[in-house]
Tab-separated table of C-alpha atoms and ligand atoms in Angstrom:
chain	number	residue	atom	x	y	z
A	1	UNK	CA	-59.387	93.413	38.127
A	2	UNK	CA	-62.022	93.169	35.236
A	3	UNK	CA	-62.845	89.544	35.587
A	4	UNK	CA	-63.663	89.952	31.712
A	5	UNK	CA	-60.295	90.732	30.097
A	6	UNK	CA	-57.822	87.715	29.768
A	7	UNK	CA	-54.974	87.464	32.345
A	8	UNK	CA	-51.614	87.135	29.955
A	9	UNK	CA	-49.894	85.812	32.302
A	10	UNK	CA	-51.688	82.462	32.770
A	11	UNK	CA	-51.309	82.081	29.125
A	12	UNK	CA	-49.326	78.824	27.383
A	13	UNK	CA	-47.342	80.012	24.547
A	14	UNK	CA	-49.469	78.609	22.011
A	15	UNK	CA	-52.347	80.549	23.639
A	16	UNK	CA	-50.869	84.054	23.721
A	17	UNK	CA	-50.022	83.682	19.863
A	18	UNK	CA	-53.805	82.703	19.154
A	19	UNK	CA	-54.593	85.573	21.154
A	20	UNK	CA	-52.112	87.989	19.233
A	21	UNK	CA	-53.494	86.827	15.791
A	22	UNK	CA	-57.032	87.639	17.230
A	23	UNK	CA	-55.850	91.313	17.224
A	24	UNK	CA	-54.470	91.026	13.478
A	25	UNK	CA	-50.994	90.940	14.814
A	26	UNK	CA	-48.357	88.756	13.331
A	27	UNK	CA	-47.487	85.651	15.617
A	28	UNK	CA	-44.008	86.035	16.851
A	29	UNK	CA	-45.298	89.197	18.805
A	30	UNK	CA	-46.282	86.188	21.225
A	31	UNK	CA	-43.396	85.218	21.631
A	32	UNK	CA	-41.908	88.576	22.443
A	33	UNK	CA	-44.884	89.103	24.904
A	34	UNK	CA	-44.129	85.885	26.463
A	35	UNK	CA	-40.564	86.026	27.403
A	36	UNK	CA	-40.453	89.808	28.507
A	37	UNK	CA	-43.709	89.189	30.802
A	38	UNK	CA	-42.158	86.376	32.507
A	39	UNK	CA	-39.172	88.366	33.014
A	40	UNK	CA	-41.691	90.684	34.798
A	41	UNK	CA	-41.364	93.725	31.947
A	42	UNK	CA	-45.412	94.522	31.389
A	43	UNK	CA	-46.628	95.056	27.863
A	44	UNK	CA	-47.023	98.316	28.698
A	45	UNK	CA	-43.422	98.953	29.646
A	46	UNK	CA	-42.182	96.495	26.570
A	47	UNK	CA	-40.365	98.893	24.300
A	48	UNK	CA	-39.914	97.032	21.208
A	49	UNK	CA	-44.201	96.870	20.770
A	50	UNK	CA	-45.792	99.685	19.302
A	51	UNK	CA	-48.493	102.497	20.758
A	52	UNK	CA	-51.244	100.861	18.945
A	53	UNK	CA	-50.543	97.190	19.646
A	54	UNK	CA	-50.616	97.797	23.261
A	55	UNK	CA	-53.482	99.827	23.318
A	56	UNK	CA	-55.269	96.943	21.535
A	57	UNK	CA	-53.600	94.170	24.133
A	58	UNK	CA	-54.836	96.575	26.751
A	59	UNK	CA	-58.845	96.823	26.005
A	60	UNK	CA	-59.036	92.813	25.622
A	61	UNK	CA	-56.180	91.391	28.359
A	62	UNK	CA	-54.368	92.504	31.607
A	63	UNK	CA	-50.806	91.829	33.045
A	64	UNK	CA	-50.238	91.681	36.797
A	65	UNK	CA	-47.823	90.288	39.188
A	66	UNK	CA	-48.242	90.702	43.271
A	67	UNK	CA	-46.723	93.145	45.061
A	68	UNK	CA	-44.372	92.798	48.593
A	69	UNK	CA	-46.193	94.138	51.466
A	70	UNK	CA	-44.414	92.813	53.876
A	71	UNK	CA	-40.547	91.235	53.476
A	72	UNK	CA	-38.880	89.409	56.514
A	73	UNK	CA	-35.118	88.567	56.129
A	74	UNK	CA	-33.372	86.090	58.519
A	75	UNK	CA	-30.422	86.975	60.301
A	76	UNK	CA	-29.665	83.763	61.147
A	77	UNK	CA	-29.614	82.333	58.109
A	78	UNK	CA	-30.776	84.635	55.337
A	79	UNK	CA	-33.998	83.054	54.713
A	80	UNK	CA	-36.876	85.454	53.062
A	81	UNK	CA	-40.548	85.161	53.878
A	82	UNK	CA	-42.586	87.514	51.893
A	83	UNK	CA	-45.992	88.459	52.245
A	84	UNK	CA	-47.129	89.558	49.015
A	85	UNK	CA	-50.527	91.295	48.152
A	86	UNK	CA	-52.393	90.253	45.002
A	87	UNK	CA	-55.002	92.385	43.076
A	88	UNK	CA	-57.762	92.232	44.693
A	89	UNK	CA	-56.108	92.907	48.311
A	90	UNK	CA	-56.176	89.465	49.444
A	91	UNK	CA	-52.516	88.874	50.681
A	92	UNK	CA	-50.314	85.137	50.521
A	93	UNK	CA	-46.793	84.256	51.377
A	94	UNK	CA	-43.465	82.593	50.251
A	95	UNK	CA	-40.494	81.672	51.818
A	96	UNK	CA	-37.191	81.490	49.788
A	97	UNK	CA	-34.812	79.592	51.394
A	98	UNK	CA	-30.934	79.658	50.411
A	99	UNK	CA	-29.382	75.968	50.366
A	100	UNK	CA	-25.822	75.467	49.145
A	101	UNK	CA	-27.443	73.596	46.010
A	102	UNK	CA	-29.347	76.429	45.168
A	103	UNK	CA	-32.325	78.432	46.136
A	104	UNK	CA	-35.705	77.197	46.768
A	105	UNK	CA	-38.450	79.012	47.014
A	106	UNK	CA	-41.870	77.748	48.813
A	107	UNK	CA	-44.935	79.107	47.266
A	108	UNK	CA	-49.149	79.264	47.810
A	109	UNK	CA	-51.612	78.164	45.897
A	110	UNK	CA	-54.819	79.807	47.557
A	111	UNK	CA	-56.052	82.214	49.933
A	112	UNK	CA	-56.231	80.400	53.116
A	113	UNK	CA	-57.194	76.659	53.203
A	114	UNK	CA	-60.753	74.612	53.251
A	115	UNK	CA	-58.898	71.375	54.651
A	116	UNK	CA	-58.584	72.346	58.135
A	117	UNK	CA	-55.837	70.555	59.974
A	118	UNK	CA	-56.087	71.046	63.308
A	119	UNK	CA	-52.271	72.308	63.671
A	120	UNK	CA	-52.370	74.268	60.440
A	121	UNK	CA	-52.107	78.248	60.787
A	122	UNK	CA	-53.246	78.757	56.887
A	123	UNK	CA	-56.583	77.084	57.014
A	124	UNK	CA	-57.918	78.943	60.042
A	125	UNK	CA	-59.943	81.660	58.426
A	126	UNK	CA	-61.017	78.965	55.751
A	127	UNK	CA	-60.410	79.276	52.026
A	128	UNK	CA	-61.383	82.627	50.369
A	129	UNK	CA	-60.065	81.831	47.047
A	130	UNK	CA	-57.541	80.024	44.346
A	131	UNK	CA	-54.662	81.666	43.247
A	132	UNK	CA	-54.759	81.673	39.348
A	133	UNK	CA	-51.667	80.338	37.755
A	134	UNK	CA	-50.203	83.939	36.915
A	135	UNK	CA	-50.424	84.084	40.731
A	136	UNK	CA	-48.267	81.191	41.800
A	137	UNK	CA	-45.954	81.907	38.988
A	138	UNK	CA	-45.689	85.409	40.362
A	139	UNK	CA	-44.376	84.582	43.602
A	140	UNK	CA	-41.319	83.289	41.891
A	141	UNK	CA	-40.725	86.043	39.598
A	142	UNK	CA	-40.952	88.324	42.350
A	143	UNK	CA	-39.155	86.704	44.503
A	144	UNK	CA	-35.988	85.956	42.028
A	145	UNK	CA	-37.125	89.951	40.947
A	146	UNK	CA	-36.344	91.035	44.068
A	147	UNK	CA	-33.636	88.719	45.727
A	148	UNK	CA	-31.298	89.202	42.499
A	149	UNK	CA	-30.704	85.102	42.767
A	150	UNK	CA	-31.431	82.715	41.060
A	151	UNK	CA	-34.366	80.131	42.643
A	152	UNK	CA	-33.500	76.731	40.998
A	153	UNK	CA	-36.277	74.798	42.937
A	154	UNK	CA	-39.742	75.039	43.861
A	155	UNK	CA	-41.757	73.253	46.765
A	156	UNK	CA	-45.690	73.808	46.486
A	157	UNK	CA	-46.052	73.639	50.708
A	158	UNK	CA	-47.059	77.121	51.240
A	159	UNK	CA	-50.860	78.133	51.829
A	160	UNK	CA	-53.372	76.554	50.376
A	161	UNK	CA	-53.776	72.924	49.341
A	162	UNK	CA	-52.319	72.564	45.925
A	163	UNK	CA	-54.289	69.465	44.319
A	164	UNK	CA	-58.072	71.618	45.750
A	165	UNK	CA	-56.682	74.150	42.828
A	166	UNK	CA	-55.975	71.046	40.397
A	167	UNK	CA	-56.106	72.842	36.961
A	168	UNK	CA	-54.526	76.362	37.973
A	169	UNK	CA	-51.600	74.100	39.771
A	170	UNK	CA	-51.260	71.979	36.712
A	171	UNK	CA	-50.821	75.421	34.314
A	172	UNK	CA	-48.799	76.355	36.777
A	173	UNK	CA	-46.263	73.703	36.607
A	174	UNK	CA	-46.410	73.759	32.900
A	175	UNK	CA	-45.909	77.385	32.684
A	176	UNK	CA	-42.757	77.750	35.440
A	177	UNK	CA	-40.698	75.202	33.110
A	178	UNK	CA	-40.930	77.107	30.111
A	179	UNK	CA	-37.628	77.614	27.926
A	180	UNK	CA	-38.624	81.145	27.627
A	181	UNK	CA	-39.862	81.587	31.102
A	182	UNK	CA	-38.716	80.781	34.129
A	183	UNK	CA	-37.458	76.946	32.942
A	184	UNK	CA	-37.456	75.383	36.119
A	185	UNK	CA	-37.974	71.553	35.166
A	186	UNK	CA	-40.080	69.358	37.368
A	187	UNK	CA	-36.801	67.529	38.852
A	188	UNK	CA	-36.786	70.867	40.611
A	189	UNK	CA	-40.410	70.832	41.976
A	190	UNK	CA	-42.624	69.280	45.054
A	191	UNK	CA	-45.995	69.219	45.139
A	192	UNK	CA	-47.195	68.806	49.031
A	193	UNK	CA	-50.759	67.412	49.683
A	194	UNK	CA	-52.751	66.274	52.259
A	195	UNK	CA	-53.696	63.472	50.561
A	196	UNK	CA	-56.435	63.812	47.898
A	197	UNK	CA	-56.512	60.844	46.880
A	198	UNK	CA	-58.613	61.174	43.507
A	199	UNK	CA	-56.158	63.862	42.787
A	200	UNK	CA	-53.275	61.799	43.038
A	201	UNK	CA	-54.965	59.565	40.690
A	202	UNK	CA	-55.111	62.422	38.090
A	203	UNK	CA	-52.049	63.995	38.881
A	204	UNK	CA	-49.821	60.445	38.199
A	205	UNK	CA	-51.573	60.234	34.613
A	206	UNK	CA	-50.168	63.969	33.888
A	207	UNK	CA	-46.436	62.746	33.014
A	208	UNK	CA	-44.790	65.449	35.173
A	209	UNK	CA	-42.071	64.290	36.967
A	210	UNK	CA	-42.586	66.136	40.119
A	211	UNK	CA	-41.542	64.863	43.381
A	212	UNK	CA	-44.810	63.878	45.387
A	213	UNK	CA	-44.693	64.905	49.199
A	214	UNK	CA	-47.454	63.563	51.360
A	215	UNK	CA	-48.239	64.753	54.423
A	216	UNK	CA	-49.109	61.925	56.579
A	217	UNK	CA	-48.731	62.898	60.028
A	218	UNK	CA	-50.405	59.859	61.645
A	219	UNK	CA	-50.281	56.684	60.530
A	220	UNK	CA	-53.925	55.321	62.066
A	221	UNK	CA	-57.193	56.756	60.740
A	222	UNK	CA	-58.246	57.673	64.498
A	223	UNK	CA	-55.403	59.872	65.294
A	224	UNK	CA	-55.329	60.813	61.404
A	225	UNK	CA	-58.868	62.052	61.604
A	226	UNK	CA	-58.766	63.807	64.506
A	227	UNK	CA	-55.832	66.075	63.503
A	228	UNK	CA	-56.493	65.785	59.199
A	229	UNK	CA	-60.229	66.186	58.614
A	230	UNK	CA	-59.268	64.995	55.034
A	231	UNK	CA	-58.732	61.152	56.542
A	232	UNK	CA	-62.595	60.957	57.040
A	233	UNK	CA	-62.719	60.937	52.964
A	234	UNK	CA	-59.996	59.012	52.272
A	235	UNK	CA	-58.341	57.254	55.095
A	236	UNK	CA	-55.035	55.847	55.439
A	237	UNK	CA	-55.420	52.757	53.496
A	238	UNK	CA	-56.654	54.565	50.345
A	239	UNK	CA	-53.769	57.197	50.680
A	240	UNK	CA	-51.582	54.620	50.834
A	241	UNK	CA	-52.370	52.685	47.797
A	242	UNK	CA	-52.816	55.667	45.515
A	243	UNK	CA	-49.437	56.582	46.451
A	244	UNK	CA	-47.964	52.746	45.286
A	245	UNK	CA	-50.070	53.520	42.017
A	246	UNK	CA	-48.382	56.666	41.844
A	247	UNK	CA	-44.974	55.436	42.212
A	248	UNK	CA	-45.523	52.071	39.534
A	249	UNK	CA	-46.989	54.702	37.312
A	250	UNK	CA	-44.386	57.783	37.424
A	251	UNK	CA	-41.419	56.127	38.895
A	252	UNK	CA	-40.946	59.096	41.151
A	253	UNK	CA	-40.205	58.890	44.460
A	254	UNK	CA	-42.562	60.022	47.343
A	255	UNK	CA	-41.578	61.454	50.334
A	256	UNK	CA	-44.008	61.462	53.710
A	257	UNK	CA	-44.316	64.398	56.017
A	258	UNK	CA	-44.858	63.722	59.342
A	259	UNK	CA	-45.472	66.677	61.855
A	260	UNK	CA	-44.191	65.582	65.184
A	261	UNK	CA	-47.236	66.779	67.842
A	262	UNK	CA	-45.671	66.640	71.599
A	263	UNK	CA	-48.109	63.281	73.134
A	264	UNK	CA	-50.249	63.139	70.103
A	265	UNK	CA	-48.218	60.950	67.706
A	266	UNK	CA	-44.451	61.112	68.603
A	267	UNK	CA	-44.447	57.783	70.690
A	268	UNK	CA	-42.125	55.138	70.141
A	269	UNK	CA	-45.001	52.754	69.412
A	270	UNK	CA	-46.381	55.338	67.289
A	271	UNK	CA	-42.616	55.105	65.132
A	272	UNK	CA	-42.902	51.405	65.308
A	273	UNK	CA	-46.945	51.411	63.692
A	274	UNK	CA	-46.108	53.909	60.943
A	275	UNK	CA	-42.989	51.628	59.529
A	276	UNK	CA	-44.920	48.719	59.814
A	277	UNK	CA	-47.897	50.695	57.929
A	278	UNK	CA	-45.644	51.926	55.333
A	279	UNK	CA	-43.701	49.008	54.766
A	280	UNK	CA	-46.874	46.495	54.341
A	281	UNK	CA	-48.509	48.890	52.196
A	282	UNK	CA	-45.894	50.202	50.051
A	283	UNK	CA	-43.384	47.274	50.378
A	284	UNK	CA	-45.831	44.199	50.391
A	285	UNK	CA	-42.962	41.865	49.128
A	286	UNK	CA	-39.692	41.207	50.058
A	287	UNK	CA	-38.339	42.200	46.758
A	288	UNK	CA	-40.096	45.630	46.478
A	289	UNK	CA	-38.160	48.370	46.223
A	290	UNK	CA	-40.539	51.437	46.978
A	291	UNK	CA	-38.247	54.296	48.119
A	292	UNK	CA	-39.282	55.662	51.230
A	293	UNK	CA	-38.752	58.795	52.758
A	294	UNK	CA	-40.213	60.540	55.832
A	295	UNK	CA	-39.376	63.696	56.982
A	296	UNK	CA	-39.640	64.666	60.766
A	297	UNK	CA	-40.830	68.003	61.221
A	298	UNK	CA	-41.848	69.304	65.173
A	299	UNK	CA	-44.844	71.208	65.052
A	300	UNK	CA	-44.695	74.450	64.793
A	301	UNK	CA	-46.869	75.766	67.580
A	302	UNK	CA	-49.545	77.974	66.432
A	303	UNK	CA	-51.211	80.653	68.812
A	304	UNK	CA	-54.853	78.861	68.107
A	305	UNK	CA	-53.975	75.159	68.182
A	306	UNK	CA	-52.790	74.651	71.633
A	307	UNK	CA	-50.283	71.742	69.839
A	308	UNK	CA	-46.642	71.464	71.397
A	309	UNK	CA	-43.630	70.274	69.585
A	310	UNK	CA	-41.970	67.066	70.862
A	311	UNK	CA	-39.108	67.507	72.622
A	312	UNK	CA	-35.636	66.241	71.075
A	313	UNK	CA	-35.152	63.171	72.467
A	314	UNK	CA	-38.474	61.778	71.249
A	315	UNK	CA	-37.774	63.152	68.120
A	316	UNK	CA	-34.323	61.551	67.927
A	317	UNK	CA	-35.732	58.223	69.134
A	318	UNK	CA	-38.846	58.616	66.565
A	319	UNK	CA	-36.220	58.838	63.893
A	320	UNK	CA	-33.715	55.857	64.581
A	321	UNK	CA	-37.041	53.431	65.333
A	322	UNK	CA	-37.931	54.139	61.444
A	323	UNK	CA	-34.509	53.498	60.387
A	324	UNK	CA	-34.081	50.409	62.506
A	325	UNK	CA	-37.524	49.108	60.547
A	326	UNK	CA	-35.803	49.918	56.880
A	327	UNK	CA	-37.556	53.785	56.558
A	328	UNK	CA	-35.296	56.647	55.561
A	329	UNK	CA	-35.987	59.254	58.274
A	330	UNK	CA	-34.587	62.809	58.191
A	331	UNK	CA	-35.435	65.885	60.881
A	332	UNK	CA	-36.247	68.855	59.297
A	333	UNK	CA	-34.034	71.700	59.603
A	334	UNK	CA	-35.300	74.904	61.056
A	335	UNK	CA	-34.687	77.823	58.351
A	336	UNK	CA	-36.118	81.528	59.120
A	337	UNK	CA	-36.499	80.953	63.128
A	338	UNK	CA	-36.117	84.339	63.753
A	339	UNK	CA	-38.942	85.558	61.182
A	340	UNK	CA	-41.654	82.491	61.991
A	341	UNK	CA	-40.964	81.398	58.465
A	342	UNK	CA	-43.499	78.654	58.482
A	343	UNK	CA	-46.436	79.103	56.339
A	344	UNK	CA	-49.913	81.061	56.978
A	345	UNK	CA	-48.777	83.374	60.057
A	346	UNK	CA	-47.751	86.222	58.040
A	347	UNK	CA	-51.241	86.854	57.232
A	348	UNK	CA	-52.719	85.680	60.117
A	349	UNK	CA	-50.821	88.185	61.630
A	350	UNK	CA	-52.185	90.688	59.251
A	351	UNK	CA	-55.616	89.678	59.294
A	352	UNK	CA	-55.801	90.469	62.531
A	353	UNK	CA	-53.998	93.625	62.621
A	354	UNK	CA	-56.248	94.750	59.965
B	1	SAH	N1	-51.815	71.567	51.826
B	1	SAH	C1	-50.548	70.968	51.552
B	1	SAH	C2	-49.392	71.931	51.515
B	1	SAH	C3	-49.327	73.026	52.543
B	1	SAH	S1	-48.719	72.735	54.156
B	1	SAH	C4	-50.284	69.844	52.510
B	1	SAH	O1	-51.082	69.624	53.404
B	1	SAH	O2	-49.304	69.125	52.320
B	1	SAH	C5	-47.052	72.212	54.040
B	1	SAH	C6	-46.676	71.267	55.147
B	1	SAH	O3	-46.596	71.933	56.432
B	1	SAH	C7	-47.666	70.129	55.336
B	1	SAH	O4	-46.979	68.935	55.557
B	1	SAH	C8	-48.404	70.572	56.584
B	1	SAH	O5	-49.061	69.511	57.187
B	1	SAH	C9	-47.291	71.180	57.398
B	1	SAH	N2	-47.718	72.059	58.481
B	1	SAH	C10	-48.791	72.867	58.550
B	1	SAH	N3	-48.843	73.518	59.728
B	1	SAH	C11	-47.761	73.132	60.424
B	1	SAH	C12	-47.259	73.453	61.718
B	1	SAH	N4	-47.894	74.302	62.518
B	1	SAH	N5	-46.128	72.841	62.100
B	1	SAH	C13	-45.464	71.985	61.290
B	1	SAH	N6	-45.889	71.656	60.061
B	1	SAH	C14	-47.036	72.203	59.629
C-alpha cells in the first residue's frame, strides 16, 4: 500500500469532509463516503459518486479492508475464528463468539506482541507491527460482512497489546461507535491489557466508558514477573492503584483476568493472597465499594510454553476461596474447543507452515 495516500477508512467524519473539500467537492459527499465505506461498499464500487470524483479520491487516498484466509467454524458451538490477511501480507485473527445476548466479536490490535508473557502464543515471534485503526475496525465489518449477524459487542483480547497501539486503539473506539458506522457504544466494549500502567492513566482521562479488563494472573511481583515481563516496569502495587484511580475517575467497573497455570499460581494459598491483595488495595476501607471481578481462565497450553492447565478441582476450589474472601469469581467458559479458538495460534500455525 502507498504509505503516501491517506487510508479513508481511519478517517473521523469531520476528517473525511475536510478531505472532500480539499478536492473541491461539496461536503456531504463525506458523509456519503463515510457510511457506505463502513458498510464495506469501496468508493470505487459506490454508485451514487461520479467517474471523476473517484478518480480524484483515488490519486490522493485508498480504501481497504482485510481479507479471510483462513475461516474455522465450531461445531460445537458455532463459534468463528478467522484468520484474516491485511495488505501487506501480514495475517491476524478474530474470534466471534455467539452468546444468547448477542454476538461478540474478539479482535487484534497488532501483528504479534512485544510484551512477551511466557504462556502467550501471540507474542512469540515478537511484534512486527500496529494495526491501523481501519484495521481493527475491519475485523468487525468483515466479520458481521461475512457471518450475516449482527456483532453487538466487542472485546479488544485478541493479538497484540491494545494500550502499546494507544492512539490507533483510541480512533478505533471512536470510529466503531459511530451513528453512521458500525454504532457499537462503549457499554459494548473491553479493552484487555497487561497492565500499562501509564496507559491506564491516559486511557481513564479519555471519557470512554469502556469496560477495563486486566490481566493479572499473579498476584505477587515474583511469580508476576516471571510469567508477565511487563511486572518488572510496573509491578503489582502500581497496577493496582492505577486501576482504583481508574475506577474513582470513570466509574466503570474493572474486571481481573487470571490465567490458571497447573503448580504455578492455582494454589489455595495463592486464592487466599490475591483476595487479600485485591481487597487491601482496591477496598482499603470497610465502606468501599470497588466492584470486583475476576475471571478464571485455565491456560490454554501452547506447543512452546510447556504450561499445563490446572485441573478442575483446583480450579473449583480457587474460585469458592475468592468468593469466601468477598471477590466475585467466574470460570471462563470454553467457546471454539474444537477450532483452538484462543488467540495467536492461527498464525502461528501459519507462520510456520509458510
Ligand atoms: N495484551 C492484552 C490482550 C490480549 S490477550 C492482555 O494482555 O490483556 C487476552 C487474554 O488472554 C489475556 O488475559 C492473556 O493474558 C490471556 N492469554 C494469553 N495466552 C493465554 C493462554 N495460552 N491461555 C489462557 N489465556 C491466555
Amino acid at each position: 500500500m502507498d504509505s503516501q495516500k491517506i487510508d479513508l477508512l481511519s478517517l473521523y467524519e469531520s476528517e473525511l469532509e475536510e478531505f472532500i473539500i480539499s478536492l473541491g467537492e461539496p461536503k456531504y459527499r463525506a458523509k456519503q463516503l463515510f457510511t457506505q465505506m463502513h458498510r464495506g461498499i469501496a468508493p470505487a464500487d459506490m454508485t451514487n459518486i461520479g467517474k471523476a470524483t473517484k478518480q480524484k479520491i483515488d490519486e490522493r487516498a485508498y480504501y481497504s479492508l482485510p481479507s479471510i484466509r483462513r475461516k474455522l467454524v465450531s461445531a460445537i458451538d458455532g463459534t468463528v475464528k478467522y484468520l484474516f490477511e491485511l495488505c501487506d501480507g501480514n495475517c491476524v485473527e478474530s474470534v466471534v463468539m455467539k452468546y444468547k445476548h448477542g454476538n461478540t466479536i474478539c479482535v487484534s490490535s497488532q501483528v504479534g506482541c512485544r510484551m512477551g508473557c511466557a504462556f502467550c502464543a501471540s507474542t512469540i515471534g515478537g511484534k512486527l507491527r500496529d494495526l491501523r485503526a481501519s484495521e481493527i475496525l475491519g475485523q468487525v465489518m468483515m466479520a458481521q460482512n461475512d457471518t450475516g449477524e449482527r456483532i453487538s459487542n466487542i472485546v479488544m483480547m485478541g493479538i497484540g497489546e491494545p494500550l502499546d497501539n494507544y492512539d490507533n486503539v483510541i480512533r478505533f473506539l471512536r470510529l466503531v461507535g459511530c451513528e453512521n458506522g458500525m454504532n457499537i457504544g462503549y457499554r459494548h466494549i473491553s479493552l484487555s491489557t497487561c497492565g500499562l500502567v501509564d496507559k491506564i492513566e491516559k486511557l481513564a482521562k479519555e471519557d470512554m466508558p469502556i469496560t477495563l479488563s486486566i490481566s493479572l494472573h499473579a498476584s505477587d511481583d515474583e511469580t508476576r514477573s516471571e510469567i508477565m515481563p511487563v511486572n518488572r516496569k510496573w509491578n503489582v502495587s502500581s497496577l493496582l492503584e492505577a486501576c482504583r484511580k481508574y475506577y474513582a475517575t470513570t466509574g466503570r467497573r474493572i474486571s481481573f483476568e487470571y490465567t490458571l497455570i497447573a503448580s504455578k499460581n492455582d494454589s489455595v494459598a495463592s486464592a487466599e493472597r490475591l483476595a487479600k491483595v485485591l481487597n487491601s488495595a482496591l477496598r482499603p476501607k470497610k465502606s468501599d465499594s470497588f466492584p470486583i471481578h475476576v475471571n478464571l481462565i485455565p491456560v490454554n497450553p501452547v506447543e512452546e510454553t510447556g504450561f499445563a492447565a490446572s485441573g478442575k478441582q483446583s480450579v473449583a476450589k480457587f474460585a469458592k476461596t475468592l468468593e469466601d474472601n468477598g471477590i466475585r469469581a467466574t470460570v471462563r467458559r470454553t467457546l471454539g474447543a474444537d477450532i483452538n479458538a484462543s488467540c495467536g495460534q492461527l498464525r502461528r500455525e501459519e507462520e510456520k507452515r509458510s
